[in-house]
Amino acid sequence: MCRTDLDLLLLPLLELLYNMPQRTNSHVYMLLIVLLILSQDRSFAQNIHRMQIPHVAWYKERLLHNISLGSLLVIILLRTAQYNLSKMHDVYLQTNTLAALANLAPHMSGLSGYAAQRMIQLLDVILRKITRITRGLEAKAAAQQQQEGAGAAPVQPSQQQALELQVFSDFLRIVLEILNSALTSALPANPDLVYALLHRQELFEASPRCRHRSNWLWRASVAWEAPPLQSCGSTGAP
Amino acid sequence: MDYDEAAPGDPIIVAYTAALVDTASGGEDSWQLHLLRLECLKALTVAGSTQLYLSAPSAAIGIHPLMETLFISPVKERAPALVGAILRAFIARPAPPRGTPLFTPPPAPAQASAATSSSASIVGYVSSATVSLFTAPYRAAQWMLSTGSGPSSSPLADAALLLLLTLLHQPAPGAQPAVPSVHPFRQALVALRDAADVKDEAEEAEGGHAVAASAAARVPYSALYTTLSQTLTDEKSTLLLYSLLQASRRSLDPGWSPSWL
């Protein structure tokens, strides 16, 4: 992937994904699969973080100035994933989006603070959904026990609840693997990501469903104590 | 029965293919040549579309003779040249020359029904005349300023793209699930070369691979890249980008990289 004008192809593609509600489902699928294929190329995943975009005019939610193409790609993918979780509920679309992020994760470098914040935001959304489902099950179990007494049979989740829980657990696992991969492979190059993690570390402490939280807390503490990070400090700026 | 030993195929399909390959655009085309190429593209698209809605991967041999002609000799041998000609038409996006008698679709049904429903009253007559009076300068300016350039005003490029996608995603006749089959158009895409890479062609010619080198379709990668980036709003362009990436993977697997990018 030796082209120096990757933005010529990627910027229109990302703008189309940004305006996803105006596109047909088939078009969105194809765009994501194209990104997925591109993300599998190591040189592509590395080069996009070296290209700076002066200004992204079509991105309305925040002013993006002097942002790397890689960070913009991550932001759009995270935005797509979040939009899908809240509106479309399409497992195929979510899987492809997270797969592209997983491919890009080991090569992330200089990820912007805004991209890092959005990543943690996605993690928060998935954890909230899992918490909502499990609390619903617990409330159902408590109500049944109150009615039938101590000898009540354990409450079985409905098929839909079980499927939802499985799907969101898989999404959570993938997002945690993405963060794991980014921290393992490029920790000193992504101080804003570490800052965003430490800023929201309560996500891991408060969630009993996060089976990987002890692993994550360990990694975060290692990151904080690592000499290269202490010397450069984190910017926290988008 | 060996597929190539079947009937030679429909002669008109062979003629359409030859017309497309042998009349490659060299610049400013006459409207006759432009129309010929456009009609050939559309006719081949119709011929290759007859079994796209089958539930099975492909029909048995002999069911769709027009489509099957595209996959047997002599058309099969010209698949790289045909793919190259189609891609070059897509990249060039030539506007119809002035005076080309292209079919203009009738007005949209909403406008037609509004016109007919209001025709019964004098108010309808007056209102439609008033609207026409006020919009006449705008419509005249639009017609005068229309240079025919841009993605939406190149019927030839649109037809070329549709034909290429139809050929690429058409299963080979008689194809069975999980059984590898020869697909000349996909192979032509996998073997696609950069027209600007003249050095490769010379080296291959010296090494005695002149036949193989000349058989591969050659298109300017840089122009292809630019055209794709400008036309991604069209789903068909996105599908072509996907097809090219998949072809790149097949040609350089393992350790692949999209060489045309």
XYZ file of C-alpha atoms in Angstrom:
499
model
C 0.000 0.000 0.000
C 2.443 2.596 -1.256
C 0.104 5.396 -2.247
C 0.650 8.738 -0.541
C -2.872 9.989 -1.194
C -4.898 7.481 0.778
C -7.091 10.365 1.936
C -8.337 10.759 -1.659
C -10.136 7.425 -1.356
C -10.709 7.258 2.380
C -12.228 10.682 3.046
C -15.198 10.205 0.656
C -15.641 6.697 2.017
C -15.662 7.904 5.616
C -18.030 10.744 4.762
C -20.461 8.217 3.293
C -20.274 6.183 6.507
C -20.783 9.341 8.540
C -24.017 9.941 6.609
C -25.032 6.329 7.082
C -28.758 7.006 7.689
C -29.011 8.361 4.138
C -27.449 5.254 2.619
C -29.004 1.891 1.896
C -28.041 -1.029 4.112
C -26.301 -2.787 1.231
C -24.168 0.283 0.536
C -23.150 0.554 4.191
C -22.251 -3.142 4.283
C -20.041 -2.775 1.219
C -18.289 0.301 2.623
C -17.548 -1.532 5.855
C -16.278 -4.602 4.076
C -13.999 -2.415 1.954
C -12.622 -0.881 5.152
C -12.287 -4.334 6.675
C -10.247 -5.554 3.705
C -8.066 -2.444 3.745
C -7.525 -2.739 7.500
C -5.992 -6.178 6.999
C -3.041 -4.608 5.224
C -0.327 -3.731 7.703
C 1.159 -0.897 5.662
C -2.270 0.691 5.276
C -2.916 0.477 9.034
C 0.441 2.110 9.726
C 0.394 4.772 7.023
C -3.016 6.199 7.898
C -1.664 7.377 11.251
C 1.103 9.301 9.529
C -1.231 11.409 7.377
C -2.642 14.604 8.838
C -5.968 16.044 7.757
C -6.080 19.840 8.276
C -9.831 20.084 8.683
C -12.817 17.735 8.366
C -15.634 19.991 7.175
C -18.383 17.362 7.073
C -17.944 16.224 10.666
C -20.500 18.312 12.572
C -20.336 16.949 16.109
C -16.927 18.353 16.898
C -14.352 20.565 15.229
C -11.624 18.290 13.949
C -8.425 20.135 13.095
C -5.073 18.595 12.289
C -6.236 15.092 13.013
C -4.548 11.983 11.641
C -6.401 9.952 9.026
C -6.084 6.935 11.313
C -7.760 8.719 14.211
C -10.552 9.895 11.897
C -11.056 6.348 10.650
C -11.262 5.077 14.228
C -13.730 7.829 15.144
C -16.033 7.012 12.228
C -15.906 3.271 12.949
C -16.706 3.877 16.620
C -19.523 6.237 15.671
C -20.912 3.605 13.298
C -20.773 0.972 16.028
C -22.513 3.232 18.510
C -25.209 4.241 16.024
C -25.824 0.580 15.241
C -26.147 -0.311 18.919
C -28.725 2.403 19.520
C -30.734 2.363 16.287
C -30.113 -0.450 13.832
C -29.305 -3.464 16.058
C -27.556 -5.217 13.188
C -25.179 -7.934 14.387
C -23.467 -8.317 11.007
C -22.733 -4.604 10.753
C -21.449 -4.463 14.325
C -19.205 -7.480 13.836
C -17.621 -6.030 10.707
C -17.095 -2.651 12.339
C -15.424 -4.120 15.401
C -13.366 -6.483 13.237
C -11.955 -3.520 11.301
C -11.106 -1.780 14.580
C -9.464 -4.954 15.845
C -7.285 -5.105 12.721
C -6.251 -1.481 13.155
C -5.610 -1.720 16.895
C -2.030 -3.083 16.887
C -0.901 -0.262 14.572
C -2.626 2.644 16.291
C -0.244 5.478 16.848
C -0.886 8.964 18.167
C -4.586 8.271 18.578
C -6.327 11.559 19.276
C -7.950 12.248 22.622
C -11.373 12.455 21.004
C -10.957 9.017 19.383
C -9.831 7.585 22.712
C -12.834 9.110 24.477
C -15.215 7.637 21.906
C -13.652 4.223 22.373
C -14.269 4.335 26.109
C -17.751 5.691 25.408
C -18.526 2.631 23.275
C -17.281 0.392 26.069
C -19.563 2.252 28.484
C -22.580 1.802 26.215
C -22.014 -1.953 25.907
C -21.510 -2.322 29.670
C -24.731 -0.415 30.345
C -26.672 -2.693 28.011
C -25.279 -5.810 29.704
C -26.055 -4.332 33.102
C -29.614 -3.530 32.030
C -30.207 -7.099 30.851
C -28.702 -8.719 33.941
C -30.598 -6.390 36.288
C -33.789 -7.304 34.491
C -33.048 -10.978 35.070
C -32.181 -10.379 38.715
C -35.373 -8.395 39.268
C -37.379 -11.198 37.671
C -35.663 -13.764 39.896
C -36.307 -11.651 43.009
C -39.983 -11.267 42.123
C -40.343 -15.004 41.533
C -38.643 -15.834 44.825
C -40.959 -13.455 46.623
C -43.981 -15.172 45.114
C -42.923 -18.766 45.398
C -40.681 -18.635 48.439
C -37.199 -19.984 49.067
C -37.780 -23.168 47.094
C -38.483 -21.353 43.836
C -36.832 -22.755 40.721
C -34.076 -20.559 39.244
C -35.322 -18.095 36.650
C -34.319 -18.989 33.117
C -33.787 -16.087 30.722
C -35.981 -16.013 27.655
C -34.422 -16.962 24.347
C -34.231 -13.342 23.285
C -32.643 -12.255 26.559
C -30.091 -15.049 26.380
C -29.252 -14.153 22.793
C -28.962 -10.451 23.632
C -26.700 -11.194 26.582
C -24.506 -13.459 24.447
C -24.254 -10.899 21.640
C -23.369 -7.988 23.915
C -20.892 -10.114 25.836
C -19.173 -10.918 22.549
C -19.097 -7.221 21.646
C -17.620 -6.415 25.049
C -14.963 -9.072 24.608
C -13.998 -7.685 21.188
C -13.795 -4.080 22.433
C -11.633 -5.152 25.350
C -9.406 -7.084 22.958
C -9.103 -3.959 20.805
C -7.984 -1.937 23.799
C -5.696 -4.752 24.885
C -4.105 -4.924 21.460
C -3.617 -1.157 21.246
C -2.008 -1.011 24.677
C 0.140 -4.078 24.184
C 1.506 -3.125 20.770
C 1.698 0.654 20.916
C 1.475 1.793 24.511
C 3.992 4.673 24.454
C 2.512 5.967 21.193
C -1.017 6.361 22.586
C -0.890 8.392 25.803
C -4.348 9.859 25.190
C -5.818 6.361 25.146
C -4.226 5.511 28.476
C -5.456 8.801 29.909
C -9.002 8.086 28.709
C -8.868 4.608 30.289
C -7.611 5.865 33.606
C -10.112 8.724 33.533
C -12.958 6.196 33.345
C -11.456 3.332 35.309
C -14.627 3.207 37.410
C -16.188 1.362 34.465
C -14.154 -1.663 35.367
C -14.551 -1.406 39.114
C -18.323 -0.963 39.072
C -19.155 -3.713 36.619
C -19.401 -7.224 38.046
C -19.938 -8.557 34.510
C -16.588 -7.380 33.283
C -14.657 -10.581 33.701
C -11.507 -9.030 32.326
C -11.459 -6.092 34.668
C -8.642 -7.362 36.844
C -6.524 -7.863 33.705
C -7.352 -4.355 32.550
C -6.674 -2.710 35.848
C -3.305 -4.401 35.878
C -2.508 -3.142 32.386
C -3.636 0.369 33.222
C -1.465 0.467 36.331
C 1.506 -0.817 34.353
C 0.884 1.925 31.791
C 0.791 4.604 34.482
C 3.976 3.440 36.063
C 5.834 3.009 32.756
C 8.738 5.516 32.627
C 8.178 6.604 28.962
C 4.624 7.633 29.742
C 5.494 9.433 32.906
C 8.064 11.528 31.088
C 5.858 12.585 28.145
C 2.598 12.980 30.050
C -0.838 12.919 28.456
C -2.438 15.794 26.639
C -6.088 14.869 26.950
C -6.724 17.150 23.960
C -8.747 16.009 20.942
C -19.757 -33.051 -22.586
C -16.835 -30.634 -22.598
C -18.241 -27.163 -22.412
C -15.984 -25.686 -25.125
C -17.071 -28.361 -27.564
C -20.631 -27.202 -27.357
C -22.170 -24.975 -29.960
C -19.873 -21.977 -30.733
C -22.293 -19.628 -29.137
C -24.558 -16.915 -30.309
C -22.831 -14.978 -33.142
C -24.400 -11.682 -32.193
C -22.825 -11.847 -28.697
C -19.456 -12.520 -30.334
C -20.027 -9.536 -32.629
C -20.961 -7.242 -29.698
C -17.815 -8.264 -27.829
C -15.630 -7.663 -30.873
C -17.241 -4.266 -31.430
C -16.448 -3.219 -27.865
C -12.872 -4.462 -27.842
C -11.906 -3.423 -31.358
C -13.417 0.074 -31.223
C -11.661 1.253 -28.092
C -12.001 4.995 -27.703
C -8.943 6.978 -28.759
C -10.233 10.384 -27.778
C -13.064 12.356 -29.335
C -15.502 9.775 -30.625
C -18.128 10.408 -33.229
C -21.657 10.090 -31.966
C -22.089 6.980 -34.093
C -19.154 5.211 -32.421
C -20.282 6.384 -28.979
C -23.779 5.068 -29.589
C -22.450 1.778 -30.960
C -20.385 1.174 -27.832
C -23.269 2.173 -25.575
C -25.663 -0.197 -27.322
C -23.116 -3.047 -27.201
C -22.651 -2.531 -23.461
C -26.390 -2.541 -22.829
C -27.000 -5.573 -25.025
C -24.241 -7.563 -23.310
C -25.631 -6.551 -19.928
C -29.041 -7.902 -20.870
C -27.478 -11.078 -22.270
C -25.514 -11.651 -19.071
C -28.420 -10.933 -16.750
C -30.758 -13.731 -17.646
C -30.059 -15.930 -14.650
C -29.172 -13.529 -11.891
C -32.329 -14.376 -9.988
C -31.923 -18.132 -9.960
C -31.922 -19.838 -6.592
C -29.174 -22.239 -7.693
C -25.575 -21.023 -8.254
C -26.038 -21.377 -11.999
C -28.282 -23.013 -14.519
C -27.357 -26.155 -16.389
C -25.495 -25.750 -19.633
C -27.800 -25.021 -22.526
C -30.431 -23.127 -20.546
C -29.108 -19.594 -21.180
C -27.289 -19.626 -24.533
C -26.715 -15.869 -24.693
C -25.033 -15.761 -21.321
C -23.092 -18.963 -21.962
C -21.593 -17.453 -25.118
C -19.766 -14.968 -22.895
C -17.962 -17.826 -21.135
C -16.806 -19.890 -24.116
C -14.449 -19.362 -27.011
C -13.941 -17.009 -28.761
C -15.306 -14.524 -26.208
C -13.509 -16.275 -23.331
C -10.108 -15.595 -24.910
C -10.981 -11.919 -25.245
C -12.072 -11.581 -21.605
C -8.953 -9.583 -20.549
C -9.334 -7.207 -23.484
C -13.049 -6.822 -22.772
C -12.456 -6.144 -19.072
C -9.776 -3.614 -19.990
C -12.025 -1.840 -22.507
C -14.871 -1.679 -19.980
C -12.637 -0.328 -17.216
C -11.157 2.297 -19.522
C -14.651 3.435 -20.470
C -15.517 3.691 -16.771
C -12.356 5.687 -16.043
C -12.688 8.046 -19.016
C -16.391 8.751 -18.347
C -16.948 10.195 -21.843
C -19.922 12.457 -22.245
C -22.199 11.818 -25.209
C -21.023 13.893 -28.202
C -23.381 16.638 -29.273
C -26.123 15.317 -31.489
C -26.110 11.777 -30.089
C -29.705 10.565 -30.371
C -29.976 9.172 -26.884
C -33.300 8.015 -25.530
C -34.775 10.562 -23.119
C -37.102 9.047 -20.552
C -40.606 10.535 -20.318
C -41.421 12.940 -17.459
C -41.908 11.472 -14.002
C -45.436 10.152 -13.257
C -46.032 12.815 -10.573
C -45.432 15.609 -13.029
C -47.492 13.847 -15.702
C -50.437 13.248 -13.358
C -50.267 16.811 -12.116
C -50.318 18.009 -15.685
C -53.243 15.799 -16.657
C -55.224 16.405 -13.481
C -54.918 20.146 -13.791
C -55.652 20.154 -17.493
C -59.389 20.017 -16.847
C -59.510 23.474 -15.252
C -58.567 26.924 -16.514
C -56.736 27.513 -13.256
C -54.577 24.510 -14.023
C -53.739 25.842 -17.455
C -52.789 29.247 -16.110
C -50.714 27.886 -13.212
C -48.742 25.467 -15.380
C -48.143 28.171 -17.985
C -46.967 30.581 -15.308
C -44.589 28.007 -13.854
C -43.219 27.253 -17.310
C -42.727 30.953 -17.999
C -40.763 31.542 -14.836
C -38.635 28.370 -15.025
C -37.865 28.685 -18.754
C -34.701 30.808 -18.295
C -33.407 28.417 -15.621
C -34.020 25.369 -17.783
C -32.429 27.044 -20.798
C -29.340 27.949 -18.772
C -29.145 24.436 -17.411
C -29.240 22.992 -20.924
C -26.672 25.447 -22.289
C -24.256 24.989 -19.426
C -24.510 21.227 -19.451
C -21.106 20.068 -20.654
C -21.853 16.409 -20.258
C -19.037 16.021 -17.746
C -19.380 14.465 -14.296
C -20.379 11.046 -13.108
C -24.101 11.424 -13.701
C -23.829 12.520 -17.352
C -21.876 9.630 -18.800
C -24.313 6.885 -19.762
C -21.425 5.008 -21.379
C -19.480 4.818 -18.112
C -22.590 3.811 -16.165
C -23.396 1.062 -18.677
C -19.763 -0.110 -18.649
C -19.750 -0.389 -14.877
C -23.043 -2.290 -14.842
C -21.793 -4.767 -17.470
C -18.506 -5.342 -15.651
C -20.274 -6.055 -12.356
C -22.739 -8.370 -14.116
C -19.893 -10.336 -15.703
C -17.820 -10.533 -12.521
C -20.622 -11.684 -10.273
C -22.190 -14.058 -12.773
C -21.395 -17.671 -11.910
C -19.768 -19.654 -14.682
C -22.313 -21.825 -16.544
C -22.782 -25.215 -14.980
C -20.911 -24.163 -11.827
C -21.450 -26.414 -8.826
C -21.158 -25.396 -5.165
C -17.685 -26.025 -3.676
C -16.351 -27.069 -7.079
C -13.736 -24.712 -8.584
C -14.687 -23.437 -12.010
C -12.943 -21.263 -14.558
C -14.283 -17.731 -14.633
C -12.511 -15.792 -17.385
C -13.653 -12.341 -16.263
C -12.597 -12.802 -12.647
C -9.285 -14.182 -13.838
C -8.885 -11.116 -16.046
C -9.463 -8.872 -13.044
C -6.950 -10.814 -10.949
C -4.353 -10.406 -13.720
C -5.032 -6.668 -14.100
C -1.874 -4.596 -14.685
C -1.017 -0.927 -14.482
C -0.822 0.696 -17.912
C 1.819 3.099 -16.605
C 4.093 0.255 -15.617
C 5.881 -0.075 -18.958
C 9.025 -1.518 -17.369
C 7.223 -4.690 -16.306
C 5.998 -5.249 -19.838
C 9.483 -4.900 -21.303
C 11.027 -7.280 -18.775
C 8.367 -9.865 -19.362
C 8.790 -9.573 -23.121
C 12.548 -10.177 -22.757
C 11.924 -13.152 -20.524
C 9.743 -14.814 -23.151
C 6.515 -14.023 -21.347
C 5.329 -11.608 -23.997
C 2.202 -13.587 -24.664
C 1.179 -13.652 -21.014
C 1.993 -9.979 -20.532
C 0.020 -8.835 -23.545
C -2.958 -10.974 -22.545
C -3.395 -9.135 -19.237
C -5.724 -6.155 -19.203
C -3.934 -2.849 -18.644
C -5.550 0.220 -17.177
C -4.045 3.349 -15.601
C -4.205 2.601 -11.874
C -3.886 6.227 -10.870
C -6.878 7.276 -12.971
C -8.856 4.270 -11.752
C -8.133 5.232 -8.143
C -9.217 8.835 -8.754
C -12.401 7.829 -10.550
C -13.383 5.412 -7.807
C -12.818 8.027 -5.111
C -15.072 10.461 -7.020
C -17.907 8.012 -7.600
C -18.208 6.176 -4.279
C -21.647 7.695 -3.715
C -22.832 5.215 -6.329
C -23.293 1.717 -4.880
C -22.014 0.176 -8.103
C -18.679 1.979 -7.763
C -18.356 0.737 -4.207
C -19.044 -2.799 -5.398
C -16.359 -2.395 -8.078
C -13.900 -1.230 -5.415
C -14.755 -4.296 -3.362
C -14.322 -6.562 -6.412
C -10.914 -5.034 -7.176
C -9.754 -5.504 -3.599
C -10.901 -9.116 -3.625
C -9.092 -9.678 -6.932
C -5.933 -8.150 -5.447
C -6.144 -10.571 -2.548
C -6.384 -13.562 -4.859
C -3.420 -12.437 -6.957
C -1.024 -11.839 -4.066
C -2.142 -14.222 -1.348
C -0.414 -14.811 1.127
C 1.135 -11.579 2.384
C -1.117 -9.714 -0.005
C -1.343 -6.026 -0.472
C -3.717 -4.198 -2.825
C -1.127 -3.567 -5.502
C -3.387 -1.404 -7.597
C -3.818 1.100 -4.745
